[in-house]
mmCIF file of C-alpha atoms in Angstrom:
data_model
loop_
_atom_site.group_PDB
_atom_site.id
_atom_site.type_symbol
_atom_site.label_atom_id
_atom_site.label_comp_id
_atom_site.label_asym_id
_atom_site.label_seq_id
_atom_site.Cartn_x
_atom_site.Cartn_y
_atom_site.Cartn_z
ATOM 1 C CA UNK A 13 8.878 -16.760 34.196
ATOM 2 C CA UNK A 14 9.411 -16.608 30.464
ATOM 3 C CA UNK A 15 8.578 -19.781 28.531
ATOM 4 C CA UNK A 16 10.313 -20.714 25.392
ATOM 5 C CA UNK A 17 8.090 -21.917 22.586
ATOM 6 C CA UNK A 18 9.019 -23.531 19.431
ATOM 7 C CA UNK A 19 6.263 -22.433 17.185
ATOM 8 C CA UNK A 20 7.265 -24.957 14.420
ATOM 9 C CA UNK A 21 6.812 -27.836 16.910
ATOM 10 C CA UNK A 22 3.471 -26.469 18.027
ATOM 11 C CA UNK A 23 2.375 -26.172 14.322
ATOM 12 C CA UNK A 24 3.538 -29.751 13.652
ATOM 13 C CA UNK A 25 1.388 -30.981 16.627
ATOM 14 C CA UNK A 26 -1.829 -28.991 15.856
ATOM 15 C CA UNK A 27 -1.895 -29.134 12.009
ATOM 16 C CA UNK A 28 -3.424 -32.562 11.627
ATOM 17 C CA UNK A 29 -6.208 -31.691 14.063
ATOM 18 C CA UNK A 30 -6.990 -28.489 12.301
ATOM 19 C CA UNK A 31 -6.996 -30.136 8.897
ATOM 20 C CA UNK A 32 -9.316 -32.902 10.053
ATOM 21 C CA UNK A 33 -11.661 -30.603 11.898
ATOM 22 C CA UNK A 34 -11.814 -28.234 8.858
ATOM 23 C CA UNK A 35 -12.430 -31.142 6.549
ATOM 24 C CA UNK A 36 -15.359 -32.327 8.687
ATOM 25 C CA UNK A 37 -17.048 -28.918 7.874
ATOM 26 C CA UNK A 38 -16.096 -29.134 4.075
ATOM 27 C CA UNK A 39 -13.201 -26.785 4.172
ATOM 28 C CA UNK A 40 -9.413 -26.785 3.577
ATOM 29 C CA UNK A 41 -7.140 -24.832 5.763
ATOM 30 C CA UNK A 42 -4.987 -23.014 3.245
ATOM 31 C CA UNK A 43 -2.893 -21.360 5.756
ATOM 32 C CA UNK A 44 -2.169 -22.034 9.508
ATOM 33 C CA UNK A 45 0.041 -19.571 11.245
ATOM 34 C CA UNK A 46 1.124 -19.439 14.854
ATOM 35 C CA UNK A 47 2.848 -16.027 15.537
ATOM 36 C CA UNK A 48 3.821 -13.709 18.382
ATOM 37 C CA UNK A 49 2.766 -10.123 17.921
ATOM 38 C CA UNK A 50 3.062 -7.516 20.698
ATOM 39 C CA UNK A 51 3.919 -10.126 23.417
ATOM 40 C CA UNK A 52 0.747 -12.088 22.532
ATOM 41 C CA UNK A 53 0.427 -15.506 20.612
ATOM 42 C CA UNK A 54 -2.022 -15.718 17.766
ATOM 43 C CA UNK A 55 -3.171 -18.851 15.923
ATOM 44 C CA UNK A 56 -4.711 -17.991 12.660
ATOM 45 C CA UNK A 57 -6.468 -20.409 10.413
ATOM 46 C CA UNK A 58 -7.778 -19.346 6.949
ATOM 47 C CA UNK A 59 -10.462 -21.758 5.594
ATOM 48 C CA UNK A 60 -11.251 -22.345 1.835
ATOM 49 C CA UNK A 61 -13.695 -24.358 -0.086
ATOM 50 C CA UNK A 62 -14.351 -24.463 -3.809
ATOM 51 C CA UNK A 63 -17.975 -25.527 -3.303
ATOM 52 C CA UNK A 64 -19.129 -22.852 -0.863
ATOM 53 C CA UNK A 65 -18.477 -19.565 0.787
ATOM 54 C CA UNK A 66 -16.829 -19.451 4.232
ATOM 55 C CA UNK A 67 -19.473 -18.093 6.519
ATOM 56 C CA UNK A 68 -19.284 -16.576 10.051
ATOM 57 C CA UNK A 69 -21.185 -19.497 11.377
ATOM 58 C CA UNK A 70 -18.772 -21.946 9.824
ATOM 59 C CA UNK A 71 -15.871 -20.106 11.470
ATOM 60 C CA UNK A 72 -17.520 -20.167 14.789
ATOM 61 C CA UNK A 73 -18.280 -23.980 14.410
ATOM 62 C CA UNK A 74 -14.618 -24.678 13.550
ATOM 63 C CA UNK A 75 -13.423 -22.536 16.422
ATOM 64 C CA UNK A 76 -15.730 -24.382 18.895
ATOM 65 C CA UNK A 77 -14.847 -27.757 17.660
ATOM 66 C CA UNK A 78 -11.091 -26.854 17.975
ATOM 67 C CA UNK A 79 -10.621 -24.715 20.983
ATOM 68 C CA UNK A 80 -10.607 -27.398 23.752
ATOM 69 C CA UNK A 81 -8.270 -29.694 21.882
ATOM 70 C CA UNK A 82 -5.876 -26.850 20.990
ATOM 71 C CA UNK A 83 -5.798 -25.731 24.606
ATOM 72 C CA UNK A 84 -4.495 -28.954 25.590
ATOM 73 C CA UNK A 85 -1.806 -29.058 22.831
ATOM 74 C CA UNK A 86 -0.630 -25.362 22.963
ATOM 75 C CA UNK A 87 1.444 -24.670 26.058
ATOM 76 C CA UNK A 88 0.725 -20.829 26.216
ATOM 77 C CA UNK A 89 -2.174 -18.442 26.282
ATOM 78 C CA UNK A 90 -3.146 -17.588 22.637
ATOM 79 C CA UNK A 91 -5.861 -15.906 20.590
ATOM 80 C CA UNK A 92 -7.600 -18.051 17.957
ATOM 81 C CA UNK A 93 -8.803 -16.400 14.775
ATOM 82 C CA UNK A 94 -10.517 -18.483 12.111
ATOM 83 C CA UNK A 95 -11.524 -16.746 8.900
ATOM 84 C CA UNK A 96 -11.905 -16.885 5.119
ATOM 85 C CA UNK A 97 -8.779 -16.085 3.123
ATOM 86 C CA UNK A 98 -10.120 -12.742 2.001
ATOM 87 C CA UNK A 99 -11.262 -11.577 -1.464
ATOM 88 C CA UNK A 100 -7.908 -10.320 -2.675
ATOM 89 C CA UNK A 101 -5.608 -12.600 -0.832
ATOM 90 C CA UNK A 102 -1.895 -12.682 -1.628
ATOM 91 C CA UNK A 103 -0.702 -16.294 -2.257
ATOM 92 C CA UNK A 104 1.749 -17.550 0.353
ATOM 93 C CA UNK A 105 2.518 -21.038 -0.973
ATOM 94 C CA UNK A 106 2.429 -22.974 -4.234
ATOM 95 C CA UNK A 107 -0.375 -25.158 -3.120
ATOM 96 C CA UNK A 108 -2.706 -21.985 -3.364
ATOM 97 C CA UNK A 109 -2.187 -22.077 -7.076
ATOM 98 C CA UNK A 110 -3.896 -25.681 -6.929
ATOM 99 C CA UNK A 111 -6.575 -24.631 -4.529
ATOM 100 C CA UNK A 112 -7.564 -21.577 -6.484
ATOM 101 C CA UNK A 113 -7.491 -23.277 -9.831
ATOM 102 C CA UNK A 114 -10.138 -21.735 -12.173
ATOM 103 C CA UNK A 115 -10.125 -18.500 -10.119
ATOM 104 C CA UNK A 116 -9.030 -15.062 -11.341
ATOM 105 C CA UNK A 117 -5.680 -13.703 -10.204
ATOM 106 C CA UNK A 118 -3.402 -10.748 -10.588
ATOM 107 C CA UNK A 119 0.184 -12.007 -11.368
ATOM 108 C CA UNK A 120 3.474 -10.197 -10.992
ATOM 109 C CA UNK A 121 6.437 -11.638 -12.748
ATOM 110 C CA UNK A 122 10.160 -11.103 -11.875
ATOM 111 C CA UNK A 123 11.101 -10.732 -15.607
ATOM 112 C CA UNK A 124 8.796 -9.887 -18.589
ATOM 113 C CA UNK A 125 7.960 -12.890 -20.833
ATOM 114 C CA UNK A 126 9.813 -13.211 -24.098
ATOM 115 C CA UNK A 127 8.787 -10.433 -26.692
ATOM 116 C CA UNK A 128 6.774 -8.584 -23.955
ATOM 117 C CA UNK A 129 7.281 -5.428 -21.819
ATOM 118 C CA UNK A 130 4.647 -6.034 -19.064
ATOM 119 C CA UNK A 131 5.270 -7.792 -15.821
ATOM 120 C CA UNK A 132 1.795 -7.636 -14.344
ATOM 121 C CA UNK A 133 -1.236 -9.606 -15.789
ATOM 122 C CA UNK A 134 -4.859 -10.385 -14.877
ATOM 123 C CA UNK A 135 -6.300 -13.632 -15.814
ATOM 124 C CA UNK A 136 -7.380 -17.124 -14.745
ATOM 125 C CA UNK A 137 -5.457 -20.119 -13.342
ATOM 126 C CA UNK A 138 -5.837 -22.949 -15.825
ATOM 127 C CA UNK A 139 -3.444 -25.416 -14.179
ATOM 128 C CA UNK A 140 -0.311 -25.482 -11.926
ATOM 129 C CA UNK A 141 2.545 -27.890 -11.782
ATOM 130 C CA UNK A 142 5.627 -27.353 -9.738
ATOM 131 C CA UNK A 143 7.961 -28.626 -12.558
ATOM 132 C CA UNK A 144 6.230 -26.875 -15.530
ATOM 133 C CA UNK A 145 4.805 -23.845 -13.859
ATOM 134 C CA UNK A 146 1.662 -21.938 -14.161
ATOM 135 C CA UNK A 147 -0.836 -22.419 -17.073
ATOM 136 C CA UNK A 148 -2.587 -19.122 -17.199
ATOM 137 C CA UNK A 149 -5.361 -17.497 -19.343
ATOM 138 C CA UNK A 150 -4.439 -13.698 -19.847
ATOM 139 C CA UNK A 151 -7.582 -11.492 -20.003
ATOM 140 C CA UNK A 152 -5.801 -8.709 -22.051
ATOM 141 C CA UNK A 153 -5.363 -10.774 -25.252
ATOM 142 C CA UNK A 154 -6.987 -14.108 -24.596
ATOM 143 C CA UNK A 155 -3.698 -15.863 -24.618
ATOM 144 C CA UNK A 156 -2.807 -19.036 -22.702
ATOM 145 C CA UNK A 157 0.691 -18.685 -21.139
ATOM 146 C CA UNK A 158 2.886 -21.134 -19.434
ATOM 147 C CA UNK A 159 4.857 -19.316 -16.846
ATOM 148 C CA UNK A 160 7.807 -20.903 -15.064
ATOM 149 C CA UNK A 161 7.311 -20.953 -11.197
ATOM 150 C CA UNK A 162 10.799 -19.214 -10.698
ATOM 151 C CA UNK A 163 9.476 -16.290 -12.783
ATOM 152 C CA UNK A 164 6.520 -15.582 -10.501
ATOM 153 C CA UNK A 165 7.154 -12.895 -8.046
ATOM 154 C CA UNK A 166 3.764 -12.664 -6.491
ATOM 155 C CA UNK A 167 0.115 -13.633 -7.096
ATOM 156 C CA UNK A 168 -3.167 -12.736 -5.465
ATOM 157 C CA UNK A 169 -6.762 -13.421 -5.950
ATOM 158 C CA UNK A 170 -8.493 -10.710 -8.222
ATOM 159 C CA UNK A 171 -12.048 -9.553 -8.073
ATOM 160 C CA UNK A 172 -13.562 -7.403 -10.846
#
């Protein structure tokens, strides 16, 4: 018998539990996804902290703390994956500009800035505001730029 699952409803139910559990260990879940791939359900949780690195032990602790509760809330068999966001993670939401404030990123624009030809920059996030955009320190020339959010095509963490 096929079971219809509303993944958005499931995410809505489990997100507060995941956020609270992650915070108990000093982490923020920057992304929670519940997806079906090759006829299997996967719950992926990406943890982040400004103060410390995400370790394998931390991922295991969060997994153990969550699994019994999640089994009660998720009505299908699923695979739970808890990990760090990765060294060169592509941003998937605006809140990541806030979480990764002070970190180095590679930025791709939709349109070049005024009086410029390039659309790809490497630099550091100085600040982010949904209305004003991204305040960004560009490494090439040491300029501080204010880039409107609507002109940002993509951003990802950047490691030298």
